Amino acid sequence: MAKDFENEVPAGEDPEANASGSDPQEGTDADELTVDDILGAAQNADAAAEDAVLADLESALLTDLKRLQAEYANYRRRTEEQREVEIERAQGAVAKGLLPVLDDLDRAEKHGDLEAGSAFAAIAEKLRGVAERIGLTTYGEAGEVFDPQQHEAIFQVPTPGATEQTIIEVVEIGYRLGSVELRPAKVVVAVPAD
């Protein structure tokens, strides 16, 4: 004998009421709450304490988040600065390796070995172009005022009529890479005669 469970109704319930979909509490004058009633209701002590704990936790988490954001921003800034320093250091190492070659080219030019249109002159121009592209600059020329912070005096010549120390000859050109001095200019300085 097969039992029909689909149509079976629990004891004490009216099958007609369930079939019509009516709610037994429908039609009663129960107090219905509105959103304004819920929001305007006074909190009990437990709910207020729980809200205070949640506000403290939220404040602590917000403080932690701000601290982490500041730490990350500082980390990024330091990393970027360190990367720039490493790039400058690598460029400085390359530039320092070029200095003896550039010195030889300057000496060859002074002696007339770099004739215009020669293969050697073309190579010299290409090499000087590379030095300029990486940011290598020269300083120290005859007639400049001597600055012990930038120039290295290898010889002083007492000169009548000189009012200040002035460079009269550049023995070795000074080089800078950006703001970093790679090598001071070695110069002969005219000093006032006593």
N, CA and C of each residue as an Amber inpcrd file, in Angstrom:
protein
   582
   0.8300000  -1.1710000   0.0000000   0.0000000   0.0000000   0.0000000
   0.8790000   1.2410000   0.0000000   0.7030000   2.0570000  -0.9830000
   1.5210000   3.2590000  -1.1440000   0.8400000   4.4190000  -0.4670000
   1.6710000   5.1670000   0.2530000   1.1510000   6.3220000   0.9660000
   1.3600000   7.5620000   0.1210000   0.3850000   8.4690000   0.1450000
   0.4760000   9.7100000  -0.6160000   0.9310000  10.8160000   0.3330000
   2.2520000  11.1320000   0.2770000   2.8120000  12.1280000   1.2050000
   2.5770000  13.5560000   0.7440000   2.3150000  13.7460000  -0.5090000
   2.1300000  15.0950000  -1.0200000   0.8620000  15.7320000  -0.4980000
  -0.1590000  14.9800000  -0.3360000  -1.4400000  15.5500000   0.0710000
  -1.6690000  15.4230000   1.5630000  -0.7150000  14.8970000   2.2590000
  -0.8840000  14.6970000   3.6920000  -0.7440000  16.0270000   4.4040000
  -1.6090000  16.3190000   5.3510000  -1.6360000  17.5870000   6.0890000
  -1.3400000  17.2740000   7.5440000  -0.4280000  18.0380000   8.1660000
  -0.1650000  17.8000000   9.5800000  -1.4370000  17.9960000  10.3920000
  -1.4530000  17.3180000  11.5020000  -2.6430000  17.3520000  12.3550000
  -2.8810000  18.7520000  12.8820000  -4.0860000  19.1730000  12.9130000
  -4.4880000  20.4610000  13.4800000  -4.4450000  21.6030000  12.4970000
  -4.0560000  21.3740000  11.2470000  -4.0340000  22.4650000  10.2770000
  -5.1520000  22.2790000   9.2820000  -5.6720000  23.4000000   8.8370000
  -6.7570000  23.3800000   7.8680000  -6.1590000  23.3670000   6.4710000
  -6.4310000  22.3050000   5.6890000  -5.8730000  22.2540000   4.3510000
  -6.3830000  23.3660000   3.4450000  -7.5430000  23.8920000   3.6930000
  -8.0930000  24.9490000   2.8540000  -7.3390000  26.2530000   3.0840000
  -6.9150000  26.5070000   4.3140000  -6.2220000  27.7640000   4.6340000
  -4.8660000  27.7870000   3.9590000  -4.1840000  26.6290000   3.9550000
  -2.8780000  26.5670000   3.3220000  -2.9900000  26.6750000   1.8120000
  -4.0380000  26.1400000   1.2500000  -4.2010000  26.1370000  -0.1890000
  -4.4670000  27.5420000  -0.7130000  -5.1670000  28.3330000   0.0460000
  -5.4930000  29.6700000  -0.4310000  -4.3260000  30.6230000  -0.2630000
  -3.2840000  30.2440000   0.4640000  -2.1050000  31.0820000   0.6440000
  -2.3360000  32.2020000   1.6260000  -3.3450000  32.1110000   2.4230000
  -3.6090000  33.1830000   3.3760000  -2.7750000  32.9780000   4.6160000
  -2.3700000  34.0690000   5.2200000  -1.5350000  34.0440000   6.4220000
  -2.4670000  34.1160000   7.6140000  -2.2620000  33.2540000   8.6120000
  -3.1710000  33.2760000   9.7560000  -3.0620000  34.5930000  10.5240000
  -1.9030000  35.3060000  10.4500000  -1.7720000  36.5480000  11.2010000
  -2.2650000  37.7310000  10.3880000  -2.5690000  37.4790000   9.1240000
  -3.0220000  38.5450000   8.2650000  -4.4020000  38.9970000   8.7200000
  -4.5570000  40.2640000   8.6990000  -5.8520000  40.7740000   9.0970000
  -5.8750000  41.1470000  10.5670000  -4.8450000  40.7790000  11.3450000
  -4.8090000  41.1810000  12.7490000  -4.2340000  42.5680000  12.8220000
  -4.5160000  43.2620000  13.8580000  -4.0290000  44.6330000  14.0210000
  -2.7190000  44.6360000  14.7970000  -1.7470000  43.8630000  14.3460000
  -0.4230000  43.8380000  15.0000000   0.2820000  45.1390000  14.6620000
   1.1160000  45.6010000  15.5960000   1.8740000  46.8410000  15.3650000
   2.8990000  46.6030000  14.2780000   2.7230000  47.3020000  13.1780000
   3.6950000  47.2020000  12.1030000   4.7240000  48.2940000  12.2970000
   6.0460000  47.9260000  12.1780000   7.1290000  48.8880000  12.3720000
   7.5500000  49.4630000  11.0290000   7.7890000  50.7530000  11.0410000
   8.3000000  51.4090000   9.8450000   9.7980000  51.6110000  10.0130000
  10.4630000  52.0250000   8.9500000  11.9070000  52.2750000   9.0070000
  12.2020000  53.3950000  10.0020000  11.3550000  54.4100000  10.0060000
  11.5600000  55.5200000  10.9500000  11.4340000  55.0490000  12.3890000
  10.5140000  54.1210000  12.6270000  10.3600000  53.5730000  13.9790000
  11.6100000  52.8150000  14.4010000  12.1710000  52.0530000  13.4670000
  13.3610000  51.2520000  13.7780000  14.5650000  52.1520000  14.0220000
  14.7480000  53.1390000  13.1530000  15.9010000  54.0310000  13.3030000
  15.7730000  54.9350000  14.5100000  14.5670000  55.2970000  14.8900000
  14.3610000  56.1960000  16.0190000  14.2760000  55.4930000  17.3600000
  14.2890000  54.1660000  17.3630000  14.1620000  53.4260000  18.6150000
  15.4210000  53.5780000  19.4560000  15.2350000  53.6310000  20.7490000
  16.3610000  53.7540000  21.6780000  17.1040000  52.4270000  21.7320000
  18.4360000  52.5220000  21.7860000  19.2430000  51.3020000  21.8490000
  19.3180000  50.8170000  23.2850000  19.4120000  49.5150000  23.4060000
  19.6320000  49.0000000  24.7490000  21.1280000  49.0700000  25.0550000
  21.5290000  48.8410000  26.2470000  22.9210000  48.9970000  26.6900000
  23.8550000  48.0410000  25.9550000  23.4050000  46.8290000  25.7020000
  24.2610000  45.8630000  24.9970000  24.5400000  46.3090000  23.5700000
  23.5270000  46.8040000  22.8920000  23.7060000  47.2530000  21.5060000
  24.6190000  48.4740000  21.4650000  24.4680000  49.3950000  22.4130000
  25.3200000  50.5850000  22.4510000  26.7720000  50.1970000  22.7220000
  26.9970000  49.2470000  23.6120000  28.3590000  48.7870000  23.9130000
  28.9600000  48.0990000  22.6930000  28.1470000  47.3240000  21.9850000
  28.6290000  46.6430000  20.7870000  28.9870000  47.6620000  19.6980000
  28.1680000  48.7040000  19.5560000  28.4720000  49.7670000  18.5890000
  29.7610000  50.4840000  18.9460000  30.0020000  50.7160000  20.2290000
  31.2300000  51.3820000  20.6670000  32.4470000  50.5060000  20.3620000
  32.3200000  49.2120000  20.5950000  33.4220000  48.2890000  20.3030000
  33.6940000  48.2650000  18.8010000  32.6260000  48.2270000  18.0020000
  32.7960000  48.2340000  16.5520000  33.4160000  49.5480000  16.0700000
  33.0230000  50.6690000  16.6670000  33.5980000  51.9630000  16.2910000
  35.0780000  52.0070000  16.6510000  35.4400000  51.4670000  17.8290000
  36.8540000  51.4230000  18.2150000  37.6450000  50.5320000  17.2690000
  37.0770000  49.3980000  16.9130000  37.7400000  48.4740000  15.9960000
  37.8920000  49.1210000  14.6150000  36.8520000  49.7990000  14.1590000
  36.9150000  50.4840000  12.8720000  37.9740000  51.5760000  12.8870000
  38.0350000  52.3200000  13.9880000  39.0430000  53.3750000  14.1230000
  40.4500000  52.7870000  14.1220000  40.6510000  51.6790000  14.8290000
  41.9650000  51.0370000  14.8680000  42.3480000  50.5170000  13.4840000
  41.4010000  49.9180000  12.7790000  41.6830000  49.4120000  11.4360000
  41.9890000  50.5500000  10.4750000  41.2650000  51.6610000  10.6070000
  41.5180000  52.8130000   9.7530000  42.9000000  53.3990000  10.0300000
  43.2800000  53.4620000  11.2900000  44.6130000  53.9380000  11.6600000
  45.6880000  53.0220000  11.0980000  45.4810000  51.7140000  11.2140000
  46.4340000  50.7490000  10.6490000  46.5360000  50.8960000   9.1340000
  45.4100000  51.0990000   8.4750000  45.4060000  51.2630000   7.0250000
  46.1730000  52.5150000   6.6260000  45.9560000  53.6090000   7.3300000
  46.6750000  54.8530000   7.0280000  48.1690000  54.6850000   7.2530000
  48.5430000  53.9860000   8.3270000  49.9570000  53.7390000   8.6070000
  50.5800000  52.8950000   7.5060000  49.8800000  51.8520000   7.0880000
  50.3950000  50.9970000   6.0150000  50.5150000  51.7600000   4.6960000
  49.5460000  52.6250000   4.4120000  49.6230000  53.4270000   3.1900000
  50.8240000  54.3630000   3.2470000  51.0710000  54.9720000   4.4140000
  52.2250000  55.8720000   4.5560000  53.5260000  55.0890000   4.4310000
  53.5840000  53.9080000   5.0470000  54.7880000  53.0790000   4.9350000
  55.0370000  52.6850000   3.4860000  53.9880000  52.3340000   2.7630000
  54.1340000  51.9410000   1.3640000  54.5950000  53.1270000   0.5170000
  54.0150000  54.2980000   0.7710000  54.4300000  55.4950000   0.0240000
  55.9020000  55.7980000   0.2970000  56.3330000  55.6820000   1.5580000
  57.7420000  55.9030000   1.8920000  58.6340000  54.8580000   1.2390000
  58.1870000  53.6180000   1.2340000  58.9480000  52.5400000   0.6020000
  59.1250000  52.8120000  -0.8860000  58.0460000  53.2180000  -1.5580000
  58.1310000  53.5180000  -2.9870000  59.0820000  54.6780000  -3.2470000
  59.0010000  55.7270000  -2.3950000  59.8700000  56.8880000  -2.5740000
  61.3300000  56.4940000  -2.3830000  61.6110000  55.7380000  -1.3040000
  62.9860000  55.3040000  -1.0470000  63.4990000  54.4070000  -2.1640000
  62.6580000  53.5050000  -2.6470000  63.0550000  52.6020000  -3.7240000
  63.3640000  53.3750000  -4.9930000  62.5310000  54.3660000  -5.3090000
  62.7570000  55.1820000  -6.5020000  64.0470000  55.9850000  -6.3640000
  64.2730000  56.5710000  -5.1810000  65.5120000  57.3280000  -4.9650000
  66.7280000  56.4110000  -5.0730000  66.6240000  55.2230000  -4.4900000
  67.7310000  54.2740000  -4.5430000  67.9910000  53.8210000  -5.9810000
  66.9290000  53.6300000  -6.7400000  67.0790000  53.2370000  -8.1370000
  67.7970000  54.3350000  -8.9220000  67.4180000  55.5800000  -8.6760000
  68.0690000  56.7010000  -9.3620000  69.5430000  56.7920000  -8.9810000
  69.8470000  56.5710000  -7.6990000  71.2450000  56.5980000  -7.2560000
  72.0340000  55.4900000  -7.9360000  71.4450000  54.3150000  -8.0560000
  72.1340000  53.1990000  -8.7100000  72.3550000  53.4770000 -10.1940000
  71.3850000  54.1080000 -10.8270000  71.5530000  54.4660000 -12.2420000
  72.6950000  55.4620000 -12.3830000  72.7130000  56.4890000 -11.5100000
  73.7930000  57.4740000 -11.5610000  75.1400000  56.8220000 -11.2790000
  75.1610000  55.8680000 -10.3350000  76.4130000  55.1840000 -10.0080000
  76.9180000  54.3810000 -11.2090000  76.0070000  53.7020000 -11.8870000
  76.4000000  52.9210000 -13.0670000  76.8850000  53.8420000 -14.1800000
  76.1910000  54.9480000 -14.3930000  76.6340000  55.9060000 -15.4030000
  77.9890000  56.4910000 -15.0270000  78.1950000  56.7530000 -13.7290000
  79.4850000  57.2710000 -13.2660000  80.6120000  56.2970000 -13.5150000
  80.3380000  55.0100000 -13.3150000  81.3750000  54.0050000 -13.5580000
  81.7450000  53.9640000 -15.0460000  80.7370000  54.0610000 -15.9080000
  81.0050000  54.0760000 -17.3480000  81.7780000  55.3370000 -17.7180000
  81.3250000  56.4650000 -17.1790000  81.9610000  57.7450000 -17.5050000
  83.4130000  57.7760000 -17.0140000  83.6700000  57.2480000 -15.8290000
  85.0530000  57.2170000 -15.3210000  85.9380000  56.3730000 -16.2150000
  85.3790000  55.3240000 -16.7800000  86.1460000  54.5060000 -17.7110000
  86.4730000  55.2410000 -19.0010000  85.6210000  56.1990000 -19.3680000
  85.8480000  56.9740000 -20.5900000  86.8470000  58.1220000 -20.3970000
  87.0670000  58.5640000 -19.1680000  87.9040000  59.7450000 -18.9320000
  89.3110000  59.6320000 -19.5220000  90.0340000  58.5230000 -19.3180000
  91.3720000  58.4440000 -19.9170000  91.3440000  58.5240000 -21.4480000
  90.3230000  57.9430000 -22.0580000  90.2090000  57.9890000 -23.5140000
  89.9350000  59.4210000 -23.9620000  89.0370000  60.1170000 -23.2520000
  88.7360000  61.5050000 -23.5910000  89.9680000  62.3920000 -23.3880000
  90.7580000  62.0990000 -22.3530000  92.0070000  62.8490000 -22.1430000
  92.9580000  62.6410000 -23.3240000  93.0750000  61.4060000 -23.7680000
  93.9420000  61.1210000 -24.9190000  93.4530000  61.8520000 -26.1680000
  92.1400000  61.9120000 -26.3490000  91.6000000  62.6400000 -27.4960000
  91.9080000  64.1380000 -27.4060000  91.8260000  64.6990000 -26.2120000
  92.1560000  66.1230000 -26.0340000  93.6280000  66.3850000 -26.3360000
  94.4990000  65.4930000 -25.8590000  95.9340000  65.6470000 -26.1340000
  96.2120000  65.5190000 -27.6350000  95.5530000  64.5590000 -28.2770000
  95.7450000  64.3760000 -29.7220000  95.2630000  65.6060000 -30.4830000
  94.1670000  66.2030000 -30.0100000  93.6570000  67.3990000 -30.6740000
  94.6220000  68.5750000 -30.4950000  95.2240000  68.7170000 -29.3110000
  96.1860000  69.7980000 -29.0540000  97.4390000  69.6390000 -29.9180000
  97.8130000  68.4130000 -30.1960000  99.0180000  68.1560000 -30.9900000
  98.7270000  68.1100000 -32.4900000  97.4590000  68.2900000 -32.8770000
  97.1180000  68.3240000 -34.2970000  96.9290000  66.9600000 -34.9180000
  96.7690000  65.9160000 -34.0960000  96.5850000  64.5700000 -34.6330000
  95.1480000  64.2930000 -35.0900000  94.2110000  65.1540000 -34.7130000
  92.8100000  64.9650000 -35.1120000  92.5050000  65.9070000 -36.2820000
  92.8760000  65.5030000 -37.4470000  92.6300000  66.3180000 -38.6290000
  91.1730000  66.1700000 -39.0480000  90.5740000  67.2530000 -39.4170000
  89.1670000  67.2450000 -39.8210000  88.9720000  66.2890000 -41.0000000
  87.9380000  65.4590000 -40.9130000  87.6240000  64.5260000 -41.9820000
  88.3310000  63.1890000 -41.8680000  89.2930000  63.0560000 -40.9490000
  89.9890000  61.7700000 -40.8010000  89.1150000  60.7870000 -40.0190000
  89.4410000  59.5060000 -40.1630000  88.6910000  58.4640000 -39.4510000
  88.8510000  58.6300000 -37.9360000  90.0440000  59.0160000 -37.5220000
  90.3090000  59.2000000 -36.0900000  89.4590000  60.3520000 -35.5390000
  89.3030000  61.4210000 -36.2820000  88.4730000  62.5590000 -35.8610000
  87.0000000  62.1480000 -35.7890000  86.5450000  61.3160000 -36.7010000
  85.1570000  60.8470000 -36.6910000  84.8770000  59.9880000 -35.4620000
  85.8260000  59.1300000 -35.1330000  85.6690000  58.2840000 -33.9430000
  85.6670000  59.1560000 -32.6940000  86.5390000  60.1570000 -32.6530000
  86.5980000  61.0660000 -31.5090000  85.2620000  61.7880000 -31.3260000
  84.6450000  62.2410000 -32.3980000  83.3600000  62.9360000 -32.3090000
  82.2550000  62.0060000 -31.8190000  82.2660000  60.7620000 -32.3010000
  81.2680000  59.7970000 -31.8430000  81.4190000  59.5300000 -30.3520000
  82.6470000  59.3710000 -29.9020000  82.8970000  59.1000000 -28.4890000
  82.4850000  60.2920000 -27.6250000  82.7860000  61.4860000 -28.0740000
  82.3710000  62.6810000 -27.3300000  80.8490000  62.8090000 -27.3150000
  80.2020000  62.4130000 -28.3880000  78.7340000  62.4210000 -28.4340000
  78.1270000  61.4610000 -27.4180000  78.7240000  60.2830000 -27.2900000
  78.2610000  59.3140000 -26.2870000  78.4320000  59.8950000 -24.8890000
  79.5680000  60.5310000 -24.6450000  79.8190000  61.1310000 -23.3320000
  78.7820000  62.2050000 -23.0180000  78.4190000  63.0020000 -24.0020000
  77.4010000  64.0400000 -23.7990000  76.0300000  63.4280000 -23.5420000
  75.6920000  62.3610000 -24.2480000  74.3800000  61.7270000 -24.0690000
  74.2110000  61.1390000 -22.6840000  75.2770000  60.6520000 -22.0920000
  75.1270000  60.1070000 -20.7350000  75.1980000  61.2050000 -19.6850000
  75.4220000  62.4590000 -20.1180000  75.3840000  63.5870000 -19.1930000
  76.7350000  64.0560000 -18.7080000  77.7940000  63.6370000 -19.3390000
  79.1440000  64.0200000 -18.9370000  79.4410000  65.4300000 -19.4490000
  79.8540000  66.3040000 -18.5360000  80.1990000  67.6790000 -18.9150000
  81.6080000  68.0000000 -18.4370000  82.2470000  68.9260000 -19.1330000
  83.6070000  69.3360000 -18.7840000  83.5580000  70.7110000 -18.1280000
  84.5990000  70.9950000 -17.3640000  84.7340000  72.3360000 -16.7990000
  86.2150000  72.6040000 -16.5640000  86.5090000  73.8810000 -16.3740000
  87.8900000  74.3030000 -16.1570000  88.4810000  74.8560000 -17.4400000
  88.5050000  76.1820000 -17.5630000  89.0770000  76.8240000 -18.7410000
  89.9770000  77.9620000 -18.2940000  90.9460000  78.2600000 -19.1020000
  91.8520000  79.3760000 -18.8130000  91.0350000  80.6570000 -18.7440000
  91.3480000  81.4910000 -17.7570000  90.6510000  82.7540000 -17.5630000
  89.5890000  82.6990000 -16.4810000  89.1690000  81.4970000 -16.0770000
  88.1840000  81.3710000 -14.9960000  88.8320000  81.7130000 -13.6640000
  88.0040000  82.1230000 -12.7210000  88.4760000  82.3560000 -11.3640000
  88.7120000  80.9950000 -10.7150000  89.8300000  80.8640000 -10.0120000
  90.1750000  79.6030000  -9.3510000  89.2240000  79.3640000  -8.1800000
  88.6380000  78.1770000  -8.1410000  87.7620000  77.7600000  -7.0420000
  88.3200000  76.4570000  -6.4920000  88.8430000  76.4770000  -5.2650000
  89.4420000  75.2500000  -4.7160000  88.4460000  74.1130000  -4.5290000
  87.1410000  74.4110000  -4.5740000  86.1270000  73.3560000  -4.4720000
  85.9910000  72.5880000  -5.7820000  86.3640000  73.2270000  -6.8960000
  86.1970000  72.6060000  -8.2050000  87.5130000  72.3340000  -8.9230000
  88.5420000  73.0800000  -8.5710000  89.8140000  72.9750000  -9.2830000
  90.9040000  72.4810000  -8.3410000  91.8570000  71.7920000  -8.9310000
  93.0310000  71.3380000  -8.1780000  94.2380000  72.0910000  -8.7510000
  94.8070000  72.9570000  -7.9020000  95.9640000  73.7440000  -8.3580000
  97.2110000  72.8720000  -8.2590000  97.8690000  72.6660000  -9.4040000
  99.1010000  71.8720000  -9.3790000 100.3360000  72.7800000  -9.3700000
 100.1030000  74.0580000  -9.6890000 101.2160000  75.0020000  -9.7000000
 100.6360000  76.4080000  -9.5810000 101.3280000  77.2690000  -8.8230000
 100.9230000  78.6710000  -8.6850000 102.0180000  79.5580000  -9.2570000
 101.6110000  80.5020000 -10.0570000 102.5580000  81.4200000 -10.6820000
 102.2780000  82.8280000 -10.1440000 103.2390000  83.4130000  -9.3720000
 103.0330000  84.8010000  -8.9310000 103.0480000  85.7150000 -10.1640000
 101.9780000  86.4910000 -10.3200000 101.8130000  87.3250000 -11.5050000
 101.5640000  88.7660000 -11.0690000 102.4540000  89.7000000 -11.5050000
 102.2150000  91.1060000 -11.1660000 100.9250000  91.5960000 -11.8480000
 100.1560000  92.3480000 -11.1360000  98.9180000  92.9060000 -11.6710000
  97.7050000  92.0040000 -11.4770000  97.8950000  90.7690000 -11.0400000
  96.7600000  89.8680000 -10.7880000  96.0990000  90.2750000  -9.4730000
  94.7780000  90.4320000  -9.4950000  94.0560000  90.8260000  -8.2880000
  93.4240000  89.6350000  -7.5790000  93.1760000  88.5840000  -8.3270000
  92.6150000  87.3700000  -7.7270000  93.2320000  86.1450000  -8.3950000
  93.0500000  85.0210000  -7.7470000  93.6130000  83.7870000  -8.3040000
  92.8150000  83.3950000  -9.5530000  93.5350000  83.2750000 -10.6510000
  92.9130000  82.9970000 -11.9460000  93.6300000  81.8330000 -12.6110000
  92.8600000  81.0210000 -13.3310000  93.4290000  79.8790000 -14.0530000
  94.1110000  80.4170000 -15.3130000  95.4030000  80.0520000 -15.4690000
  96.1090000  80.4720000 -16.6890000  96.3280000  79.2990000 -17.6390000
  96.2810000  78.0830000 -17.1210000  96.4450000  76.9130000 -17.9870000
  95.7140000  75.7270000 -17.3660000  95.0400000  74.9520000 -18.2070000
  94.3580000  73.7380000 -17.7600000  95.2210000  72.5570000 -18.1750000
  95.7200000  71.8310000 -17.1760000  96.5470000  70.6640000 -17.4460000
  95.6690000  69.4490000 -17.7270000  94.6130000  69.3010000 -16.9520000
  93.6910000  68.1790000 -17.1340000  92.2720000  68.7030000 -16.9000000
  91.3990000  68.4870000 -17.8500000  90.0270000  68.9890000 -17.7800000
  89.2750000  68.2700000 -16.6630000  88.3900000  69.0130000 -15.9720000
  87.5250000  68.4180000 -14.9470000  86.2430000  67.9020000 -15.5800000
  85.6720000  66.8680000 -14.9630000  84.4460000  66.2570000 -15.4960000
  83.4050000  66.1190000 -14.4000000  82.1540000  66.3650000 -14.8130000
  81.0000000  66.1600000 -13.9340000  79.9940000  65.2800000 -14.6630000
  79.2820000  64.5140000 -13.8740000  78.1580000  63.7420000 -14.3990000
  76.9350000  64.2230000 -13.6360000  76.1340000  65.0560000 -14.2780000
  75.0130000  65.6900000 -13.5650000  75.5910000  66.6480000 -12.5430000
  75.2660000  66.4330000 -11.2880000  75.7940000  67.2870000 -10.2240000
  76.9790000  66.6460000  -9.5060000  77.3530000  65.4380000  -9.9120000
  78.4400000  64.7110000  -9.2550000  79.7570000  65.0050000  -9.9670000
  80.7270000  65.4240000  -9.1910000  82.0500000  65.6890000  -9.7620000
  82.8240000  64.3800000  -9.8370000  83.2170000  64.0250000 -11.0620000
  83.9790000  62.7940000 -11.2580000  85.4790000  63.0340000 -11.0710000
  85.9140000  64.1980000 -11.5220000  87.3340000  64.5170000 -11.4060000
  87.4890000  66.0340000 -11.4210000  88.2690000  66.5940000 -10.4730000
  88.4860000  68.0410000 -10.4950000  89.4320000  68.4220000 -11.6390000
  89.2980000  69.6500000 -12.0850000  90.1890000  70.1520000 -13.1310000
  91.5430000  70.4610000 -12.5030000  92.6000000  69.9690000 -13.1250000
  93.9600000  70.2530000 -12.6490000  94.4670000  71.4570000 -13.4320000
  94.8420000  72.5140000 -12.6910000  95.1250000  73.7930000 -13.3430000
  96.3890000  74.4500000 -12.7700000  96.9130000  75.3720000 -13.5850000
  97.9890000  76.2680000 -13.1590000  97.3120000  77.5940000 -12.8490000
  97.6260000  78.1560000 -11.6820000  96.9170000  79.3330000 -11.1930000
  97.8370000  80.5340000 -11.1130000  97.3590000  81.6760000 -11.5990000
  98.0730000  82.9430000 -11.4430000  97.6070000  83.5550000 -10.1270000
  98.5770000  83.8470000  -9.2440000  98.2750000  84.4460000  -7.9590000
  98.8720000  85.8430000  -7.9120000  98.2810000  86.7630000  -7.1190000
  98.8640000  88.1060000  -7.0080000 100.2860000  88.0410000  -6.4830000
 101.1740000  88.8250000  -7.1020000 102.5750000  88.8880000  -6.6750000
 102.6510000  89.7250000  -5.4080000 103.5490000  89.3630000  -4.5190000
 103.7200000  90.1210000  -3.2660000 104.4190000  91.4210000  -3.4730000
